[in-house]
Short mmCIF file of C-alpha atoms in Angstrom, two decimals:
data_model
loop_
_atom_site.label_atom_id
_atom_site.label_comp_id
_atom_site.label_asym_id
_atom_site.label_seq_id
_atom_site.Cartn_x
_atom_site.Cartn_y
_atom_site.Cartn_z
CA MET I 190 -24.08 15.04 -19.23
CA PRO I 191 -23.50 12.97 -16.89
CA LEU I 192 -20.89 13.08 -15.34
CA ASN I 193 -20.19 15.88 -17.19
CA ILE I 194 -17.72 14.54 -19.38
CA PRO I 195 -18.27 16.20 -23.08
CA GLN I 196 -19.72 13.28 -25.30
CA THR I 197 -16.97 13.36 -28.05
CA ASN I 198 -15.65 11.01 -31.11
CA GLN I 199 -12.92 9.32 -29.36
CA LYS I 200 -13.61 6.20 -27.88
CA LYS I 201 -14.42 6.85 -24.52
CA VAL I 202 -11.85 5.00 -21.94
CA ILE I 203 -13.10 4.82 -18.36
CA ILE I 204 -10.31 3.58 -15.22
CA ILE I 205 -12.06 3.42 -11.96
CA GLY I 206 -9.15 3.49 -9.69
CA ALA I 207 -6.21 5.43 -9.44
CA GLY I 208 -3.21 3.23 -8.50
CA PHE I 209 0.27 2.34 -9.29
CA GLY I 210 -2.39 0.63 -12.72
CA GLY I 211 -4.53 2.76 -13.03
CA LEU I 212 -2.59 6.42 -13.28
CA GLN I 213 -0.02 4.64 -15.41
CA LEU I 214 -2.67 3.92 -17.30
CA ALA I 215 -4.14 7.00 -17.36
CA GLN I 216 -0.68 9.26 -17.98
CA SER I 217 0.25 6.64 -21.48
CA LEU I 218 -2.98 7.60 -22.60
CA ALA I 219 -3.57 11.78 -22.54
CA GLY I 220 -2.48 13.66 -25.08
CA ASP I 221 -3.47 10.26 -27.39
CA SER I 222 -6.78 12.55 -29.39
CA ASP I 223 -8.08 8.87 -30.30
CA PHE I 224 -9.42 8.56 -26.88
CA GLN I 225 -10.94 10.29 -23.91
CA VAL I 226 -9.98 9.23 -20.82
CA VAL I 227 -12.56 9.20 -17.76
CA LEU I 228 -9.62 8.82 -14.16
CA ILE I 229 -12.38 8.17 -11.54
CA ASP I 230 -11.43 7.64 -7.93
CA LYS I 231 -12.08 7.61 -4.05
CA ASN I 232 -9.82 10.27 -3.73
CA ASN I 233 -8.70 13.12 -5.64
CA TYR I 234 -5.37 12.14 -5.00
CA HIS I 235 -2.06 9.18 -5.91
CA GLN I 236 -0.44 7.39 -3.04
CA PHE I 237 2.26 6.14 -2.63
CA GLN I 238 1.48 3.48 -0.75
CA PRO I 239 4.97 1.67 -0.14
CA LEU I 240 5.85 4.23 2.16
CA PHE I 241 2.38 4.82 4.44
CA TYR I 242 4.39 2.69 7.45
CA GLN I 243 6.71 6.38 7.19
CA VAL I 244 3.20 8.61 7.58
CA ALA I 245 1.88 5.42 10.82
CA THR I 246 5.06 6.15 12.25
CA ALA I 247 6.01 9.81 11.94
CA GLY I 248 8.25 9.40 9.87
CA LEU I 249 5.82 12.03 6.83
CA GLU I 250 3.50 13.94 6.65
CA PRO I 251 0.91 12.49 4.21
CA SER I 252 1.11 15.38 2.06
CA ALA I 253 5.13 14.16 1.24
CA ILE I 254 3.29 10.55 -0.59
CA SER I 255 0.40 11.52 -2.24
CA PHE I 256 0.02 13.67 -5.21
CA PRO I 257 -2.82 15.45 -6.51
CA LEU I 258 -4.60 14.07 -9.29
CA ARG I 259 -5.39 17.15 -11.39
CA LEU I 260 -1.86 18.29 -11.92
CA ALA I 261 -0.74 14.87 -13.48
CA PHE I 262 -3.05 16.65 -16.01
CA HIS I 263 -2.55 19.26 -16.53
CA ASN I 264 -2.76 20.55 -20.14
CA HIS I 265 -4.11 17.11 -21.10
CA PRO I 266 -8.12 17.93 -22.57
CA ASN I 267 -8.66 14.24 -23.03
CA VAL I 268 -8.24 13.12 -19.49
CA HIS I 269 -11.21 13.92 -17.21
CA VAL I 270 -10.30 13.12 -13.24
CA ARG I 271 -13.58 12.32 -11.26
CA VAL I 272 -13.72 12.01 -7.32
CA ALA I 273 -16.34 9.34 -6.90
CA SER I 274 -17.24 5.69 -5.69
CA VAL I 275 -17.81 3.28 -8.77
CA THR I 276 -21.58 1.45 -7.26
CA LYS I 277 -22.43 -0.95 -10.12
CA ILE I 278 -21.16 -2.47 -13.63
CA MET I 279 -23.37 -2.95 -16.68
CA THR I 280 -22.10 -5.33 -18.87
CA GLU I 281 -24.79 -5.33 -21.14
CA SER I 282 -24.91 -1.58 -21.97
CA ASN I 283 -21.26 -1.08 -21.20
CA THR I 284 -22.37 1.53 -18.52
CA ILE I 285 -20.73 2.62 -14.66
CA GLU I 286 -23.22 3.31 -12.59
CA THR I 287 -21.78 5.66 -9.53
CA ASP I 288 -22.46 7.64 -6.48
CA LEU I 289 -22.87 11.40 -9.30
CA GLY I 290 -24.89 9.22 -12.08
CA GLU I 291 -24.34 6.88 -14.79
CA LEU I 292 -21.45 6.42 -17.33
CA GLN I 293 -20.89 4.98 -20.65
CA TYR I 294 -17.68 3.49 -21.77
CA ASP I 295 -15.77 2.23 -24.73
CA TYR I 296 -13.79 0.05 -22.48
CA LEU I 297 -13.45 0.19 -18.42
CA VAL I 298 -9.99 -0.30 -17.07
CA MET I 299 -10.86 -2.22 -13.94
CA ALA I 300 -7.44 -0.63 -11.33
CA ILE I 301 -9.70 -0.47 -8.48
CA GLY I 302 -6.80 -2.81 -5.68
CA ALA I 303 -6.83 -3.84 -2.79
CA ASP I 304 -7.72 -3.57 1.24
CA THR I 305 -7.06 -5.64 4.25
CA ASN I 306 -7.53 -8.66 4.53
CA PHE I 307 -9.19 -9.70 8.14
CA PHE I 308 -9.38 -13.24 7.44
CA GLY I 309 -13.45 -12.68 8.71
CA ASN I 310 -12.79 -12.54 12.45
CA LYS I 311 -15.24 -9.39 13.39
CA ASN I 312 -13.10 -8.78 16.08
CA ILE I 313 -9.25 -8.23 14.72
CA GLN I 314 -11.79 -5.86 12.00
CA GLU I 315 -13.21 -3.37 14.23
CA LYS I 316 -9.83 -3.33 16.64
CA ALA I 317 -7.78 -3.86 14.66
CA LEU I 318 -5.29 -1.23 13.24
CA PRO I 319 -4.98 -2.19 9.00
CA MET I 320 -2.67 0.51 7.07
CA LYS I 321 -3.78 0.02 3.14
CA SER I 322 -4.90 3.66 2.95
CA VAL I 323 -3.59 6.87 4.45
CA GLY I 324 -5.98 7.77 6.24
CA GLU I 325 -5.65 4.83 8.06
CA ALA I 326 -1.61 5.67 8.69
CA LEU I 327 -2.53 8.43 10.24
CA GLY I 328 -5.12 7.20 12.03
CA LEU I 329 -2.23 5.16 12.97
CA ARG I 330 -0.28 7.36 14.22
CA ASN I 331 -2.93 8.80 16.10
CA ARG I 332 -3.68 6.23 17.29
CA LEU I 333 -0.32 5.06 19.03
CA LEU I 334 0.34 7.96 19.75
CA GLU I 335 -3.08 9.06 22.41
CA ASN I 336 -1.68 5.20 23.77
CA PHE I 337 1.64 6.88 25.05
CA GLU I 338 -0.80 10.55 26.21
CA LYS I 339 -2.94 7.68 28.02
CA ALA I 340 -0.24 5.63 29.40
CA LEU I 341 2.03 8.84 30.61
CA VAL I 342 -0.89 10.12 32.92
CA SER I 343 -2.47 5.52 33.74
CA ASP I 344 -1.79 4.35 37.48
CA ASN I 345 -1.39 1.22 36.72
CA GLN I 346 1.27 -0.70 35.60
CA GLU I 347 -1.14 -3.14 33.49
CA ASP I 348 -2.50 -0.26 31.43
CA ARG I 349 0.20 1.07 30.65
CA VAL I 350 2.11 -1.85 29.77
CA GLY I 351 -1.19 -2.49 27.13
CA LEU I 352 -0.53 1.43 26.39
CA MET I 353 3.72 0.61 25.27
CA ASN I 354 2.90 -2.99 23.32
CA VAL I 355 2.73 -3.14 20.04
CA VAL I 356 2.26 -6.01 17.91
CA VAL I 357 2.24 -6.38 14.31
CA VAL I 358 0.84 -9.07 12.48
CA GLY I 359 2.44 -10.37 9.00
CA GLY I 360 5.87 -10.74 8.34
CA GLY I 361 6.08 -8.95 5.30
CA PRO I 362 7.91 -6.23 3.91
CA THR I 363 5.42 -3.83 5.86
CA GLY I 364 5.02 -5.89 8.90
CA VAL I 365 8.69 -5.67 9.20
CA GLU I 366 8.93 -2.30 7.70
CA VAL I 367 6.70 -0.95 11.02
CA SER I 368 8.44 -2.99 13.29
CA GLY I 369 12.03 -1.78 12.95
CA THR I 370 11.10 2.01 12.42
CA LEU I 371 8.87 1.35 16.74
CA ALA I 372 11.80 -0.60 18.18
CA GLU I 373 14.22 3.07 16.75
CA MET I 374 11.34 4.51 18.35
CA LYS I 375 11.54 3.43 21.05
CA ILE I 376 15.37 3.44 21.37
CA HIS I 377 15.80 7.16 19.79
CA VAL I 378 12.58 8.95 19.94
CA LEU I 379 10.23 8.08 22.61
CA PRO I 380 12.41 8.54 25.83
CA LYS I 381 12.70 12.02 25.10
CA ASP I 382 9.28 12.82 24.23
CA TYR I 383 7.66 10.79 27.91
CA PRO I 384 11.46 10.94 29.40
CA GLU I 385 8.57 9.78 32.60
CA LEU I 386 7.48 5.82 31.65
CA ASP I 387 9.59 4.00 32.00
CA PHE I 388 10.66 2.26 27.22
CA ASP I 389 11.96 -0.41 29.16
CA LEU I 390 8.50 -2.06 29.73
CA MET I 391 7.27 -1.73 26.15
CA GLN I 392 8.29 -4.80 24.14
CA ILE I 393 7.24 -5.20 19.71
CA HIS I 394 5.80 -7.75 19.05
CA ILE I 395 6.30 -9.04 14.96
CA ILE I 396 4.51 -11.78 14.39
CA GLU I 397 3.80 -14.45 11.16
CA SER I 398 1.60 -17.10 10.62
CA GLY I 399 5.23 -18.53 8.72
CA ALA I 400 8.12 -19.95 8.89
CA GLU I 401 9.96 -16.82 7.67
CA LEU I 402 9.86 -13.65 7.70
CA LEU I 403 9.47 -11.36 3.23
CA GLY I 404 8.48 -14.64 2.30
CA PRO I 405 9.02 -13.60 -1.08
CA MET I 406 11.94 -13.20 -0.71
CA SER I 407 15.30 -14.29 -1.03
CA LYS I 408 16.40 -17.42 2.09
CA ASN I 409 20.08 -14.81 2.73
CA ALA I 410 17.49 -11.61 3.57
CA GLN I 411 14.68 -13.77 5.07
CA ILE I 412 17.22 -14.20 8.35
CA LYS I 413 19.01 -10.89 7.85
CA SER I 414 15.92 -9.62 8.14
CA LYS I 415 14.67 -10.80 11.51
CA GLU I 416 18.56 -10.17 12.67
CA TYR I 417 18.13 -6.69 11.99
CA LEU I 418 14.73 -6.88 13.72
CA GLU I 419 16.46 -9.13 17.43
CA GLN I 420 19.07 -6.64 17.23
CA LEU I 421 17.15 -3.22 17.32
CA GLY I 422 14.76 -5.67 21.00
CA VAL I 423 11.58 -6.77 18.01
CA ASN I 424 10.34 -10.04 19.67
CA VAL I 425 9.97 -12.59 16.15
CA ARG I 426 7.85 -15.05 15.79
CA LEU I 427 7.74 -17.62 13.54
CA SER I 428 4.87 -20.08 12.73
CA THR I 429 2.70 -18.24 14.97
CA ARG I 430 -0.59 -17.23 14.16
CA VAL I 431 -3.22 -14.90 16.03
CA THR I 432 -6.78 -15.87 16.39
CA ASP I 433 -9.18 -13.27 18.44
CA PHE I 434 -7.74 -9.80 19.58
CA ASP I 435 -10.42 -7.58 22.41
CA GLY I 436 -9.02 -4.68 22.17
CA LYS I 437 -6.93 -5.17 25.16
CA TYR I 438 -4.98 -9.18 23.92
CA VAL I 439 -3.67 -9.97 21.19
CA TYR I 440 -4.53 -14.90 20.93
CA ILE I 441 -2.70 -16.79 20.01
CA ASN I 442 -2.73 -20.15 18.84
CA ASP I 443 0.32 -22.13 21.11
CA GLY I 444 -2.77 -20.88 23.92
CA THR I 445 -1.22 -17.47 24.79
CA THR I 446 -1.99 -13.96 25.45
CA ILE I 447 -0.21 -10.30 24.51
CA ARG I 448 -1.26 -8.00 25.93
CA THR I 449 -1.85 -4.92 24.26
CA ASN I 450 -3.90 -2.23 23.46
CA ASN I 451 -1.92 -1.24 19.87
CA LEU I 452 -2.94 -4.58 17.48
CA VAL I 453 -1.10 -3.73 14.20
CA TRP I 454 -2.44 -5.71 10.79
CA ALA I 455 -0.12 -6.41 8.36
CA ALA I 456 -0.96 -9.97 7.67
CA GLY I 457 -2.46 -10.33 4.28
CA VAL I 458 -4.69 -8.24 1.39
CA LYS I 459 -8.09 -9.02 -0.24
CA ALA I 460 -9.38 -7.12 -4.05
CA ASN I 461 -11.36 -4.88 -4.15
CA THR I 462 -14.45 -5.85 -6.36
CA ILE I 463 -17.59 -4.19 -8.01
CA GLU I 464 -20.84 -5.31 -8.60
CA GLY I 465 -21.41 -6.40 -12.21
CA ILE I 466 -19.27 -8.60 -12.66
CA ASN I 467 -20.17 -12.37 -13.03
CA PRO I 468 -18.33 -14.25 -10.38
CA GLU I 469 -16.96 -16.71 -11.84
CA VAL I 470 -14.13 -15.28 -12.78
CA LEU I 471 -12.85 -14.43 -9.51
CA VAL I 472 -10.21 -16.46 -7.43
CA ARG I 473 -8.38 -16.76 -5.14
CA GLY I 474 -8.37 -13.43 -2.44
CA GLY I 475 -11.02 -12.08 -5.31
CA ARG I 476 -8.57 -11.80 -8.07
CA MET I 477 -9.92 -10.94 -11.79
CA LYS I 478 -8.99 -14.33 -14.13
CA VAL I 479 -7.08 -11.78 -17.57
CA ASN I 480 -5.32 -12.99 -20.20
CA ARG I 481 -2.53 -12.28 -21.22
CA TYR I 482 -4.19 -8.84 -22.41
CA ASN I 483 -5.28 -7.69 -18.91
CA GLN I 484 -8.77 -8.43 -20.73
CA VAL I 485 -11.35 -10.31 -17.89
CA GLU I 486 -12.67 -13.49 -18.72
CA GLY I 487 -16.13 -13.13 -20.74
CA TYR I 488 -15.84 -9.70 -21.35
CA GLU I 489 -13.80 -7.86 -24.87
CA ASN I 490 -14.34 -4.65 -23.30
CA ILE I 491 -13.60 -5.13 -19.62
CA PHE I 492 -9.97 -5.15 -18.33
CA ALA I 493 -8.27 -5.74 -14.70
CA LEU I 494 -4.82 -4.65 -13.79
CA GLY I 495 -2.14 -5.06 -10.35
CA ASP I 496 -3.56 -5.76 -7.56
CA VAL I 497 -7.20 -7.16 -9.30
CA ALA I 498 -5.95 -8.91 -11.99
CA PHE I 499 -4.89 -13.06 -12.55
CA MET I 500 -2.58 -13.15 -15.13
CA THR I 501 -1.05 -16.85 -14.86
CA GLU I 502 2.58 -16.65 -16.68
CA ASP I 503 4.79 -20.75 -16.87
CA LYS I 504 6.99 -19.19 -14.06
CA TYR I 505 3.99 -16.83 -11.27
CA PRO I 506 1.76 -19.95 -11.86
CA ASN I 507 -0.37 -18.05 -8.91
CA GLY I 508 0.10 -14.99 -10.55
CA HIS I 509 1.91 -12.12 -10.06
CA PRO I 510 3.02 -9.96 -7.07
CA GLN I 511 0.67 -7.96 -5.54
CA VAL I 512 2.85 -5.27 -5.62
CA ALA I 513 3.46 -1.66 -7.42
CA GLN I 514 5.90 -3.12 -10.81
CA PRO I 515 3.56 -5.88 -12.33
CA ALA I 516 0.17 -2.63 -12.73
CA ILE I 517 2.83 -0.48 -14.03
CA GLN I 518 3.92 -2.52 -16.33
CA GLN I 519 0.92 -3.80 -16.54
CA GLY I 520 -0.58 -0.16 -17.46
CA LYS I 521 2.14 0.62 -19.29
CA LEU I 522 0.92 -2.82 -22.66
CA LEU I 523 -1.94 -1.61 -21.75
CA ALA I 524 -1.52 1.94 -23.27
CA LYS I 525 0.02 0.10 -26.18
CA ASN I 526 -3.14 -2.70 -26.37
CA LEU I 527 -6.12 -0.12 -26.63
CA ARG I 528 -4.28 1.97 -29.37
CA LYS I 529 -3.06 -2.01 -30.93
CA LEU I 530 -7.07 -2.37 -30.58
CA ILE I 531 -8.35 -0.07 -32.12
CA ARG I 532 -6.87 0.28 -35.45
CA GLY I 533 -7.54 -4.52 -35.83
CA ASN I 534 -3.31 -5.19 -35.05
CA THR I 535 -2.93 -8.13 -33.48
CA LEU I 536 -2.13 -6.97 -29.31
CA THR I 537 1.78 -8.03 -27.18
CA GLU I 538 1.46 -10.54 -24.52
CA PHE I 539 2.41 -9.58 -21.82
CA PHE I 540 5.82 -11.18 -19.71
CA TYR I 541 6.41 -10.17 -15.88
CA LYS I 542 9.41 -8.09 -16.33
CA ASP I 543 11.01 -8.80 -11.87
CA LEU I 544 12.60 -5.57 -10.91
CA GLY I 545 13.59 -7.74 -7.87
CA SER I 546 12.17 -7.02 -4.15
CA MET I 547 13.52 -4.59 -0.71
CA ALA I 548 12.52 -4.02 2.40
CA THR I 549 13.99 -2.26 5.30
CA VAL I 550 14.28 -2.57 8.63
CA GLY I 551 15.89 0.13 10.28
CA ARG I 552 19.36 2.70 10.16
CA ASN I 553 21.94 1.39 8.12
CA LEU I 554 20.33 -1.63 6.93
CA ALA I 555 18.15 -3.01 4.26
CA VAL I 556 17.92 -6.02 2.24
CA VAL I 557 17.43 -6.54 -1.60
CA ASP I 558 17.58 -8.97 -3.91
CA LEU I 559 18.22 -7.80 -7.46
CA PRO I 560 18.17 -9.83 -10.10
CA PHE I 561 21.43 -10.67 -10.75
CA TRP I 562 22.19 -9.37 -6.82
CA ARG I 563 21.06 -9.76 -3.31
CA PHE I 564 22.67 -8.05 -0.30
CA GLN I 565 22.25 -6.37 2.67
CA GLY I 566 23.18 -4.07 4.95
CA PHE I 567 23.63 -0.32 5.21
CA PHE I 568 24.23 -0.14 1.03
CA ALA I 569 21.22 -1.65 -0.02
CA TRP I 570 19.90 0.72 2.81
CA LEU I 571 20.83 3.82 0.20
CA THR I 572 19.13 1.54 -2.99
CA TRP I 573 16.63 1.10 -1.29
CA MET I 574 16.12 5.01 0.05
CA PHE I 575 17.14 5.49 -3.87
CA VAL I 576 14.61 3.45 -4.88
CA HIS I 577 11.22 5.27 -3.22
CA LEU I 578 13.02 8.74 -3.84
CA ILE I 579 12.16 8.40 -7.36
CA ALA I 580 10.00 6.32 -7.92
CA ILE I 581 7.47 8.51 -6.11
CA VAL I 582 5.70 11.13 -8.60
CA GLY I 583 6.45 15.35 -8.21
CA VAL I 584 9.42 16.36 -7.86
CA LYS I 585 8.13 18.32 -4.34
CA ASN I 586 7.56 14.87 -2.36
CA ARG I 587 10.96 13.72 -3.63
CA LEU I 588 12.17 16.34 -2.44
CA LEU I 589 10.40 16.85 1.17
CA ILE I 590 10.92 13.03 1.31
CA PHE I 591 14.67 14.03 0.76
CA ILE I 592 14.85 16.61 3.75
CA ASN I 593 12.86 14.35 6.33
CA TRP I 594 15.07 11.24 5.88
CA LEU I 595 18.09 13.66 6.15
CA TRP I 596 17.17 15.86 8.86
CA ASN I 597 15.92 12.69 10.64
CA TYR I 598 19.58 10.84 8.95
CA VAL I 599 21.32 13.54 11.58
CA THR I 600 19.61 13.48 14.03
CA TYR I 601 18.28 10.09 15.28
CA ASP I 602 14.55 11.92 15.80
CA GLN I 603 11.45 12.75 13.52
CA SER I 604 9.27 16.36 13.48
CA LEU I 605 5.49 14.60 12.54
CA ARG I 606 4.79 13.52 16.13
CA LEU I 607 1.38 15.33 15.84
CA ILE I 608 -2.67 13.61 16.97
CA ILE I 609 -4.64 15.47 13.47
CA ARG I 610 -8.02 14.72 14.01
CA ALA I 611 -10.28 15.53 11.87
CA LYS I 612 -13.68 17.58 12.52
CA SER I 613 -16.09 18.26 10.17
CA PRO I 614 -17.94 21.29 10.32
CA LYS I 615 -21.79 21.11 10.71
CA SER I 616 -23.73 21.15 8.04
#
């Protein structure tokens, strides 16, 4: 059998991607005797993207924000998890091609998420540090810590400054959160680890091409986040664009440069794609045009969820925000619509319910925009922590994160500053 999936009379739903949308759909269909669900992902775990930055800054271990996929489907024999890469979709024969073999589907769901957008700059792509996976977050942590070790033994002042300085590009939640965390580490943690280094030399910059931080959020959130970062000593540069990076200097569009070996790139995303989908359905950022039932334009049995789906509503003429909630809500509704589809019932249109947005800047500092209330400061910080704890998959992960956060708060320290390099066994 291709990929060793048993043959049944159930409708076969193949879900590519175990992010927020794909996992939600699979969980919603788990135990439904009408469907055989095949969940395919390159990893055998679900990743909680909103906390990647805490892995990158040594606040959390990767395992705390990752959840084994198979554990989510114990006692659900209709769900089959396969770790594979999908290389092509043959829409004429309703077949997908993977690196493990081919598999036919009745319904195909693309939930493949988005990757870092470097806007065509090859130097930045090769030398900057992105943060769109647990692996990349761990790589960023290793690089920063390795550079502090190098700074410790460098006898050249300029090199030492370059190894310590950090430039973060992108003023969205990820950029703001990683900048604030690094600034707090500079104040409370790193001087104790490296007493021989002069941390007055270390500069943290956040560069945003727009006129404000946290563009989609309220004016108060934008103003407060900038104030909070500046209180922590971060250099905030708005309406500024990075044009190049050679590994030692960041080049700015106003002709200036910043000496740093550490460029963290959080400046944009582009949807992942798979060969076989008609390129005419792709719009800006590589997203696929879908109708209000998440059906990809031109296909009756292919659907797209979350970051890769471009769906317009009156309130969202440019598509939904590429965050977790649209994907989760679309996954829930698609499960209901698939049931209606096989019974010949009328499908339900998707309406996005905006539950709000939030970002944390540092200890006791956060901004929260809820549909009915906007607030900042300590209570916003508590709200941010509570919402993220509830959203994490797995009781054990929630407990681990809570203990880490409590320890960090009481001791002003993170205990996870480990440089862990992967080593593959010789074949």
